[in-house]
Amino acid sequence: METIEDLKRKITSTEDLKSVVRTMKALAAVKIRQFEKAVEALKDYHRTIEMGLQAVLRNRADITIGARAGSKNLVGAVVFGSDQGMCGQINDQIVSHAMTEMNQLPDVEKENRFVVAVGQRVYTRMQEEGQKVEAYVQVPGSVTGIIPKVHSLLSHIDSWQRERNVEQIFLYYNRQVSASRYEPCTVHLLPVDKQWLERIGKRKWPGKSLPLFTMDWDPLFSALIRQYLFVSLHRAFAESLASENASRLTSMQGAEKNISEQLDSLLSRFHQQRQMAITGELLDIVAGFEVLGGDN
């Protein structure tokens, strides 16, 4: 049977755990907003890049993308997840989505898929699914930590194209669809969609002054495509991190509810035990008085 001291220790431990969960919940809420703001800022940056492409592609009859000729049977993939736990099924879902998508690629064998995992949890889950992962990238802890990780992924992509003749590059990550919901998505990063570029080139320029450029077309176009790759990877990081923290917030809300219920149960048992102890002491006192009265 539990003693009052046992219950006191359990109540103290439960209150400490509840405090930790509240702190994690608050941190997740703050981080969600930071990454959501980063996603919004990237939308503006992406529009700027599109306007740059519109300027260089305007009135250009034929668009030749200066990408390296590669093999369609070789695929590079970046799968975004988390390093930390307590974020629901976010890693299981994105790994399941990535494996399903890659398995459906025509004429691409498993050994011809080169995978980089962003997050230790995804790295482990991909290997459990039988998919070899050649590199692991740590998840950044803040918005400012995203840029170095983007450069790291760009280096991997350059290496795939230069050393292994990889043509197709895919990104798999979770993105928010509401404050508390997210869904896995796929981005076909490379080769760049030629029809998308043609649509951009045919857009009407938003203004009376038409844009001009003085540098050579090829290096300018290549620089803009490089920026397109940069912003696509940056957005994948930001959306994945926002989804991770949204999932963690939901998990912490559930944990806080369970802990509160457990704490209520402990307090109820504590008060019951304490009342029983007090009642027992009072009965002992009454019995003592009765014994003394009988002796008199």
mmCIF file of C-alpha atoms in Angstrom:
data_model
loop_
_atom_site.group_PDB
_atom_site.id
_atom_site.type_symbol
_atom_site.label_atom_id
_atom_site.label_comp_id
_atom_site.label_asym_id
_atom_site.label_seq_id
_atom_site.Cartn_x
_atom_site.Cartn_y
_atom_site.Cartn_z
ATOM 1 C CA MET A 1 0.000 0.000 0.000
ATOM 2 C CA GLU A 2 1.268 3.485 -0.879
ATOM 3 C CA THR A 3 2.335 5.649 2.015
ATOM 4 C CA ILE A 4 1.818 9.397 2.245
ATOM 5 C CA GLU A 5 5.560 9.917 1.650
ATOM 6 C CA ASP A 6 5.437 7.750 -1.484
ATOM 7 C CA LEU A 7 2.559 9.817 -2.833
ATOM 8 C CA LYS A 8 4.360 13.069 -2.004
ATOM 9 C CA ARG A 9 7.375 11.957 -4.056
ATOM 10 C CA LYS A 10 5.169 10.926 -6.978
ATOM 11 C CA ILE A 11 3.278 14.230 -6.862
ATOM 12 C CA THR A 12 6.538 16.205 -6.870
ATOM 13 C CA SER A 13 7.903 14.189 -9.828
ATOM 14 C CA THR A 14 4.653 14.580 -11.766
ATOM 15 C CA GLU A 15 4.574 18.342 -11.161
ATOM 16 C CA ASP A 16 8.191 18.593 -12.382
ATOM 17 C CA LEU A 17 7.309 16.605 -15.502
ATOM 18 C CA LYS A 18 4.295 18.827 -16.136
ATOM 19 C CA SER A 19 6.541 21.891 -15.898
ATOM 20 C CA VAL A 20 8.942 20.398 -18.468
ATOM 21 C CA VAL A 21 6.063 19.594 -20.835
ATOM 22 C CA ARG A 22 4.699 23.140 -20.508
ATOM 23 C CA THR A 23 8.144 24.533 -21.357
ATOM 24 C CA MET A 24 8.458 22.271 -24.407
ATOM 25 C CA LYS A 25 4.956 23.246 -25.505
ATOM 26 C CA ALA A 26 5.802 26.943 -25.237
ATOM 27 C CA LEU A 27 9.070 26.482 -27.172
ATOM 28 C CA ALA A 28 7.277 24.548 -29.917
ATOM 29 C CA ALA A 29 4.662 27.296 -30.249
ATOM 30 C CA VAL A 30 7.372 29.969 -30.551
ATOM 31 C CA LYS A 31 9.348 27.961 -33.121
ATOM 32 C CA ILE A 32 6.263 27.290 -35.223
ATOM 33 C CA ARG A 33 5.724 31.006 -35.646
ATOM 34 C CA GLN A 34 9.406 31.603 -36.485
ATOM 35 C CA PHE A 35 9.425 28.971 -39.221
ATOM 36 C CA GLU A 36 6.036 30.086 -40.558
ATOM 37 C CA LYS A 37 7.413 33.616 -40.929
ATOM 38 C CA ALA A 38 10.450 32.182 -42.728
ATOM 39 C CA VAL A 39 8.153 30.369 -45.173
ATOM 40 C CA GLU A 40 6.244 33.598 -45.847
ATOM 41 C CA ALA A 41 9.493 35.500 -46.467
ATOM 42 C CA LEU A 42 10.641 32.786 -48.880
ATOM 43 C CA LYS A 43 7.467 33.232 -50.920
ATOM 44 C CA ASP A 44 8.472 36.844 -51.578
ATOM 45 C CA TYR A 45 12.026 35.767 -52.441
ATOM 46 C CA HIS A 46 10.678 33.088 -54.794
ATOM 47 C CA ARG A 47 8.547 35.701 -56.583
ATOM 48 C CA THR A 48 11.653 37.866 -56.993
ATOM 49 C CA ILE A 49 13.532 34.959 -58.578
ATOM 50 C CA GLU A 50 10.607 34.300 -60.911
ATOM 51 C CA MET A 51 10.650 37.950 -61.980
ATOM 52 C CA GLY A 52 14.369 37.641 -62.701
ATOM 53 C CA LEU A 53 13.718 34.549 -64.801
ATOM 54 C CA GLN A 54 10.868 36.362 -66.514
ATOM 55 C CA ALA A 55 13.261 39.154 -67.464
ATOM 56 C CA VAL A 56 15.887 36.850 -68.976
ATOM 57 C CA LEU A 57 13.385 34.520 -70.664
ATOM 58 C CA ARG A 58 11.175 37.253 -72.116
ATOM 59 C CA ASN A 59 10.836 37.001 -75.896
ATOM 60 C CA ARG A 60 13.187 34.026 -75.987
ATOM 61 C CA ALA A 61 11.891 31.553 -78.555
ATOM 62 C CA ASP A 62 13.816 28.501 -77.345
ATOM 63 C CA ILE A 63 14.794 27.725 -73.769
ATOM 64 C CA THR A 64 17.811 25.505 -73.427
ATOM 65 C CA ILE A 65 18.477 24.504 -69.838
ATOM 66 C CA GLY A 66 22.156 24.167 -69.266
ATOM 67 C CA ALA A 67 21.884 21.150 -67.007
ATOM 68 C CA ARG A 68 24.315 18.240 -67.085
ATOM 69 C CA ALA A 69 23.148 15.317 -69.161
ATOM 70 C CA GLY A 70 22.500 12.501 -66.722
ATOM 71 C CA SER A 71 20.940 9.084 -66.421
ATOM 72 C CA LYS A 72 17.213 8.874 -65.728
ATOM 73 C CA ASN A 73 17.833 5.533 -64.005
ATOM 74 C CA LEU A 74 19.808 7.254 -61.235
ATOM 75 C CA VAL A 75 17.940 9.290 -58.633
ATOM 76 C CA GLY A 76 19.009 11.534 -55.777
ATOM 77 C CA ALA A 77 16.612 12.081 -52.878
ATOM 78 C CA VAL A 78 16.615 14.282 -49.781
ATOM 79 C CA VAL A 79 14.234 13.177 -47.014
ATOM 80 C CA PHE A 80 13.483 15.691 -44.261
ATOM 81 C CA GLY A 81 12.581 14.571 -40.737
ATOM 82 C CA SER A 82 13.658 15.262 -37.166
ATOM 83 C CA ASP A 83 16.549 14.608 -34.798
ATOM 84 C CA GLN A 84 14.381 14.718 -31.680
ATOM 85 C CA GLY A 85 11.415 12.603 -30.710
ATOM 86 C CA MET A 86 8.086 13.511 -29.123
ATOM 87 C CA CYS A 87 6.711 14.759 -32.440
ATOM 88 C CA GLY A 88 4.085 12.153 -33.229
ATOM 89 C CA GLN A 89 4.261 10.075 -36.417
ATOM 90 C CA ILE A 90 5.960 12.752 -38.503
ATOM 91 C CA ASN A 91 9.071 10.665 -39.279
ATOM 92 C CA ASP A 92 7.188 7.433 -39.958
ATOM 93 C CA GLN A 93 4.826 9.237 -42.325
ATOM 94 C CA ILE A 94 7.493 10.996 -44.380
ATOM 95 C CA VAL A 95 9.611 7.830 -44.670
ATOM 96 C CA SER A 96 6.560 5.842 -45.777
ATOM 97 C CA HIS A 97 5.719 8.564 -48.310
ATOM 98 C CA ALA A 98 9.285 8.760 -49.653
ATOM 99 C CA MET A 99 9.631 4.980 -50.000
ATOM 100 C CA THR A 100 6.269 4.713 -51.780
ATOM 101 C CA GLU A 101 7.156 7.531 -54.181
ATOM 102 C CA MET A 102 10.631 6.163 -54.962
ATOM 103 C CA ASN A 103 9.340 2.612 -55.430
ATOM 104 C CA GLN A 104 6.953 3.936 -58.085
ATOM 105 C CA LEU A 105 9.706 5.571 -60.153
ATOM 106 C CA PRO A 106 10.035 3.638 -63.431
ATOM 107 C CA ASP A 107 13.288 1.777 -64.138
ATOM 108 C CA VAL A 108 14.975 2.973 -60.917
ATOM 109 C CA GLU A 109 16.386 0.155 -58.796
ATOM 110 C CA LYS A 110 16.859 0.583 -55.045
ATOM 111 C CA GLU A 111 20.657 0.464 -55.378
ATOM 112 C CA ASN A 112 20.479 3.355 -57.885
ATOM 113 C CA ARG A 113 18.814 5.676 -55.368
ATOM 114 C CA PHE A 114 21.181 8.011 -53.529
ATOM 115 C CA VAL A 115 19.587 9.298 -50.337
ATOM 116 C CA VAL A 116 20.494 12.027 -47.872
ATOM 117 C CA ALA A 117 18.537 11.997 -44.613
ATOM 118 C CA VAL A 118 17.910 15.255 -42.782
ATOM 119 C CA GLY A 119 17.394 14.128 -39.197
ATOM 120 C CA GLN A 120 18.634 11.126 -37.216
ATOM 121 C CA ARG A 121 15.137 9.666 -36.858
ATOM 122 C CA VAL A 122 14.628 9.597 -40.633
ATOM 123 C CA TYR A 123 18.120 8.165 -41.137
ATOM 124 C CA THR A 124 17.292 5.241 -38.841
ATOM 125 C CA ARG A 125 13.819 4.651 -40.298
ATOM 126 C CA MET A 126 15.076 4.645 -43.898
ATOM 127 C CA GLN A 127 17.649 1.981 -43.053
ATOM 128 C CA GLU A 128 14.972 -0.072 -41.297
ATOM 129 C CA GLU A 129 13.032 0.048 -44.580
ATOM 130 C CA GLY A 130 16.042 -1.413 -46.384
ATOM 131 C CA GLN A 131 17.044 1.820 -48.123
ATOM 132 C CA LYS A 132 20.729 2.667 -47.961
ATOM 133 C CA VAL A 133 21.382 6.238 -46.784
ATOM 134 C CA GLU A 134 24.713 7.670 -47.802
ATOM 135 C CA ALA A 135 24.694 10.818 -45.663
ATOM 136 C CA TYR A 136 23.021 12.337 -42.634
ATOM 137 C CA VAL A 137 22.462 16.076 -42.147
ATOM 138 C CA GLN A 138 21.614 17.399 -38.706
ATOM 139 C CA VAL A 139 18.361 19.330 -38.380
ATOM 140 C CA PRO A 140 18.984 23.049 -37.673
ATOM 141 C CA GLY A 141 17.614 24.316 -34.382
ATOM 142 C CA SER A 142 16.660 27.766 -35.619
ATOM 143 C CA VAL A 143 15.950 29.790 -38.747
ATOM 144 C CA THR A 144 19.517 31.137 -38.820
ATOM 145 C CA GLY A 145 20.882 27.594 -38.894
ATOM 146 C CA ILE A 146 19.101 26.678 -42.130
ATOM 147 C CA ILE A 147 21.441 28.395 -44.618
ATOM 148 C CA PRO A 148 24.585 26.330 -43.799
ATOM 149 C CA LYS A 149 22.515 23.150 -44.133
ATOM 150 C CA VAL A 150 21.196 24.306 -47.518
ATOM 151 C CA HIS A 151 24.767 24.800 -48.750
ATOM 152 C CA SER A 152 25.599 21.301 -47.497
ATOM 153 C CA LEU A 153 22.726 19.818 -49.509
ATOM 154 C CA LEU A 154 23.709 21.812 -52.600
ATOM 155 C CA SER A 155 27.179 20.262 -52.322
ATOM 156 C CA HIS A 156 25.631 16.785 -52.220
ATOM 157 C CA ILE A 157 23.527 17.571 -55.286
ATOM 158 C CA ASP A 158 26.560 18.892 -57.186
ATOM 159 C CA SER A 159 28.452 15.733 -56.256
ATOM 160 C CA TRP A 160 25.623 13.493 -57.464
ATOM 161 C CA GLN A 161 25.507 15.262 -60.816
ATOM 162 C CA ARG A 162 29.243 15.590 -61.321
ATOM 163 C CA GLU A 163 30.483 12.216 -60.034
ATOM 164 C CA ARG A 164 27.514 9.890 -60.503
ATOM 165 C CA ASN A 165 25.697 11.353 -63.489
ATOM 166 C CA VAL A 166 22.419 11.679 -61.535
ATOM 167 C CA GLU A 167 19.745 13.569 -63.458
ATOM 168 C CA GLN A 168 16.654 13.488 -61.228
ATOM 169 C CA ILE A 169 16.593 15.017 -57.731
ATOM 170 C CA PHE A 170 13.579 14.775 -55.420
ATOM 171 C CA LEU A 171 12.747 16.387 -52.079
ATOM 172 C CA TYR A 172 10.415 14.692 -49.594
ATOM 173 C CA TYR A 173 9.204 16.679 -46.608
ATOM 174 C CA ASN A 174 6.158 17.553 -44.506
ATOM 175 C CA ARG A 175 4.376 20.864 -44.930
ATOM 176 C CA GLN A 176 1.661 22.489 -42.884
ATOM 177 C CA VAL A 177 -1.864 22.649 -44.247
ATOM 178 C CA SER A 178 -3.339 24.220 -41.094
ATOM 179 C CA ALA A 179 -2.248 25.258 -37.609
ATOM 180 C CA SER A 180 -2.243 21.666 -36.354
ATOM 181 C CA ARG A 181 -2.202 19.579 -39.557
ATOM 182 C CA TYR A 182 0.581 18.683 -41.959
ATOM 183 C CA GLU A 183 0.971 16.397 -44.943
ATOM 184 C CA PRO A 184 3.913 14.831 -46.796
ATOM 185 C CA CYS A 185 4.792 16.324 -50.163
ATOM 186 C CA THR A 186 7.175 15.686 -53.050
ATOM 187 C CA VAL A 187 9.150 18.303 -54.976
ATOM 188 C CA HIS A 188 10.823 17.319 -58.248
ATOM 189 C CA LEU A 189 13.781 19.654 -57.863
ATOM 190 C CA LEU A 190 15.821 18.699 -60.945
ATOM 191 C CA PRO A 191 15.728 18.795 -63.864
ATOM 192 C CA VAL A 192 13.976 22.155 -63.843
ATOM 193 C CA ASP A 193 10.532 21.969 -65.437
ATOM 194 C CA LYS A 194 10.921 23.434 -68.938
ATOM 195 C CA GLN A 195 7.175 24.123 -69.242
ATOM 196 C CA TRP A 196 7.310 26.134 -66.013
ATOM 197 C CA LEU A 197 10.113 28.257 -67.476
ATOM 198 C CA GLU A 198 8.161 28.736 -70.707
ATOM 199 C CA ARG A 199 5.110 29.923 -68.762
ATOM 200 C CA ILE A 200 7.257 32.389 -66.828
ATOM 201 C CA GLY A 201 8.787 33.716 -70.053
ATOM 202 C CA LYS A 202 5.332 34.350 -71.543
ATOM 203 C CA ARG A 203 3.995 36.322 -68.578
ATOM 204 C CA LYS A 204 3.171 39.969 -69.018
ATOM 205 C CA TRP A 205 5.663 42.178 -67.211
ATOM 206 C CA PRO A 206 4.003 43.980 -64.241
ATOM 207 C CA GLY A 207 4.821 47.552 -65.190
ATOM 208 C CA LYS A 208 5.501 49.941 -68.061
ATOM 209 C CA SER A 209 9.309 49.865 -67.800
ATOM 210 C CA LEU A 210 10.652 46.679 -69.353
ATOM 211 C CA PRO A 211 13.673 45.052 -67.643
ATOM 212 C CA LEU A 212 17.136 45.010 -69.201
ATOM 213 C CA PHE A 213 20.332 43.166 -68.280
ATOM 214 C CA THR A 214 23.916 43.755 -69.326
ATOM 215 C CA MET A 215 25.750 40.551 -68.339
ATOM 216 C CA ASP A 216 25.887 37.467 -70.565
ATOM 217 C CA TRP A 217 22.687 35.430 -70.693
ATOM 218 C CA ASP A 218 24.126 32.008 -69.748
ATOM 219 C CA PRO A 219 25.820 32.960 -66.442
ATOM 220 C CA LEU A 220 22.838 35.109 -65.443
ATOM 221 C CA PHE A 221 20.369 32.305 -66.144
ATOM 222 C CA SER A 222 22.573 29.797 -64.278
ATOM 223 C CA ALA A 223 22.781 32.130 -61.271
ATOM 224 C CA LEU A 224 18.987 32.479 -61.166
ATOM 225 C CA ILE A 225 18.516 28.706 -61.365
ATOM 226 C CA ARG A 226 21.012 28.338 -58.532
ATOM 227 C CA GLN A 227 18.923 30.739 -56.470
ATOM 228 C CA TYR A 228 15.812 28.745 -57.355
ATOM 229 C CA LEU A 229 17.491 25.606 -55.967
ATOM 230 C CA PHE A 230 18.580 27.512 -52.861
ATOM 231 C CA VAL A 231 15.113 28.841 -52.074
ATOM 232 C CA SER A 232 13.492 25.438 -52.745
ATOM 233 C CA LEU A 233 15.796 23.718 -50.249
ATOM 234 C CA HIS A 234 15.424 26.552 -47.736
ATOM 235 C CA ARG A 235 11.635 26.299 -47.971
ATOM 236 C CA ALA A 236 11.779 22.509 -47.511
ATOM 237 C CA PHE A 237 13.739 22.996 -44.274
ATOM 238 C CA ALA A 238 11.398 25.715 -42.984
ATOM 239 C CA GLU A 239 8.187 23.841 -43.807
ATOM 240 C CA SER A 240 9.514 20.588 -42.377
ATOM 241 C CA LEU A 241 10.568 22.306 -39.141
ATOM 242 C CA ALA A 242 7.224 24.099 -38.833
ATOM 243 C CA SER A 243 5.446 20.746 -39.279
ATOM 244 C CA GLU A 244 7.746 19.066 -36.754
ATOM 245 C CA ASN A 245 7.032 21.675 -34.105
ATOM 246 C CA ALA A 246 3.297 21.650 -34.865
ATOM 247 C CA SER A 247 3.306 17.894 -34.330
ATOM 248 C CA ARG A 248 5.353 18.294 -31.144
ATOM 249 C CA LEU A 249 2.927 20.932 -29.847
ATOM 250 C CA THR A 250 0.020 18.541 -30.411
ATOM 251 C CA SER A 251 1.924 15.748 -28.644
ATOM 252 C CA MET A 252 2.770 18.009 -25.716
ATOM 253 C CA GLN A 253 -0.856 19.113 -25.396
ATOM 254 C CA GLY A 254 -1.899 15.470 -25.170
ATOM 255 C CA ALA A 255 0.896 14.722 -22.704
ATOM 256 C CA GLU A 256 -0.057 17.702 -20.543
ATOM 257 C CA LYS A 257 -3.654 16.491 -20.403
ATOM 258 C CA ASN A 258 -2.575 12.979 -19.376
ATOM 259 C CA ILE A 259 -0.179 14.335 -16.753
ATOM 260 C CA SER A 260 -2.888 16.607 -15.328
ATOM 261 C CA GLU A 261 -5.224 13.628 -15.017
ATOM 262 C CA GLN A 262 -2.464 11.596 -13.341
ATOM 263 C CA LEU A 263 -1.714 14.476 -10.971
ATOM 264 C CA ASP A 264 -5.388 14.797 -10.045
ATOM 265 C CA SER A 265 -5.479 11.072 -9.287
ATOM 266 C CA LEU A 266 -2.336 11.297 -7.124
ATOM 267 C CA LEU A 267 -3.663 14.308 -5.220
ATOM 268 C CA SER A 268 -6.965 12.536 -4.628
ATOM 269 C CA ARG A 269 -5.174 9.461 -3.260
ATOM 270 C CA PHE A 270 -2.879 11.670 -1.183
ATOM 271 C CA HIS A 271 -5.802 13.516 0.418
ATOM 272 C CA GLN A 272 -7.581 10.219 1.007
ATOM 273 C CA GLN A 273 -4.514 8.692 2.681
ATOM 274 C CA ARG A 274 -3.983 11.813 4.729
ATOM 275 C CA GLN A 275 -7.612 11.846 5.844
ATOM 276 C CA MET A 276 -7.378 8.183 6.788
ATOM 277 C CA ALA A 277 -4.239 8.889 8.824
ATOM 278 C CA ILE A 278 -5.887 11.822 10.606
ATOM 279 C CA THR A 279 -9.008 9.756 11.260
ATOM 280 C CA GLY A 280 -6.863 6.936 12.645
ATOM 281 C CA GLU A 281 -5.028 9.322 14.971
ATOM 282 C CA LEU A 282 -8.335 10.789 16.209
ATOM 283 C CA LEU A 283 -9.723 7.323 16.863
ATOM 284 C CA ASP A 284 -6.573 6.455 18.817
ATOM 285 C CA ILE A 285 -7.010 9.602 20.929
ATOM 286 C CA VAL A 286 -10.688 8.834 21.569
ATOM 287 C CA ALA A 287 -9.847 5.247 22.468
ATOM 288 C CA GLY A 288 -7.175 6.506 24.860
ATOM 289 C CA PHE A 289 -9.640 8.820 26.580
ATOM 290 C CA GLU A 290 -12.145 5.969 26.865
ATOM 291 C CA VAL A 291 -9.515 3.749 28.469
ATOM 292 C CA LEU A 292 -8.566 6.505 30.920
ATOM 293 C CA GLY A 293 -12.251 7.140 31.691
ATOM 294 C CA GLY A 294 -12.838 3.431 32.319
ATOM 295 C CA ASP A 295 -9.893 3.283 34.727
ATOM 296 C CA ASN A 296 -11.304 6.209 36.690
#
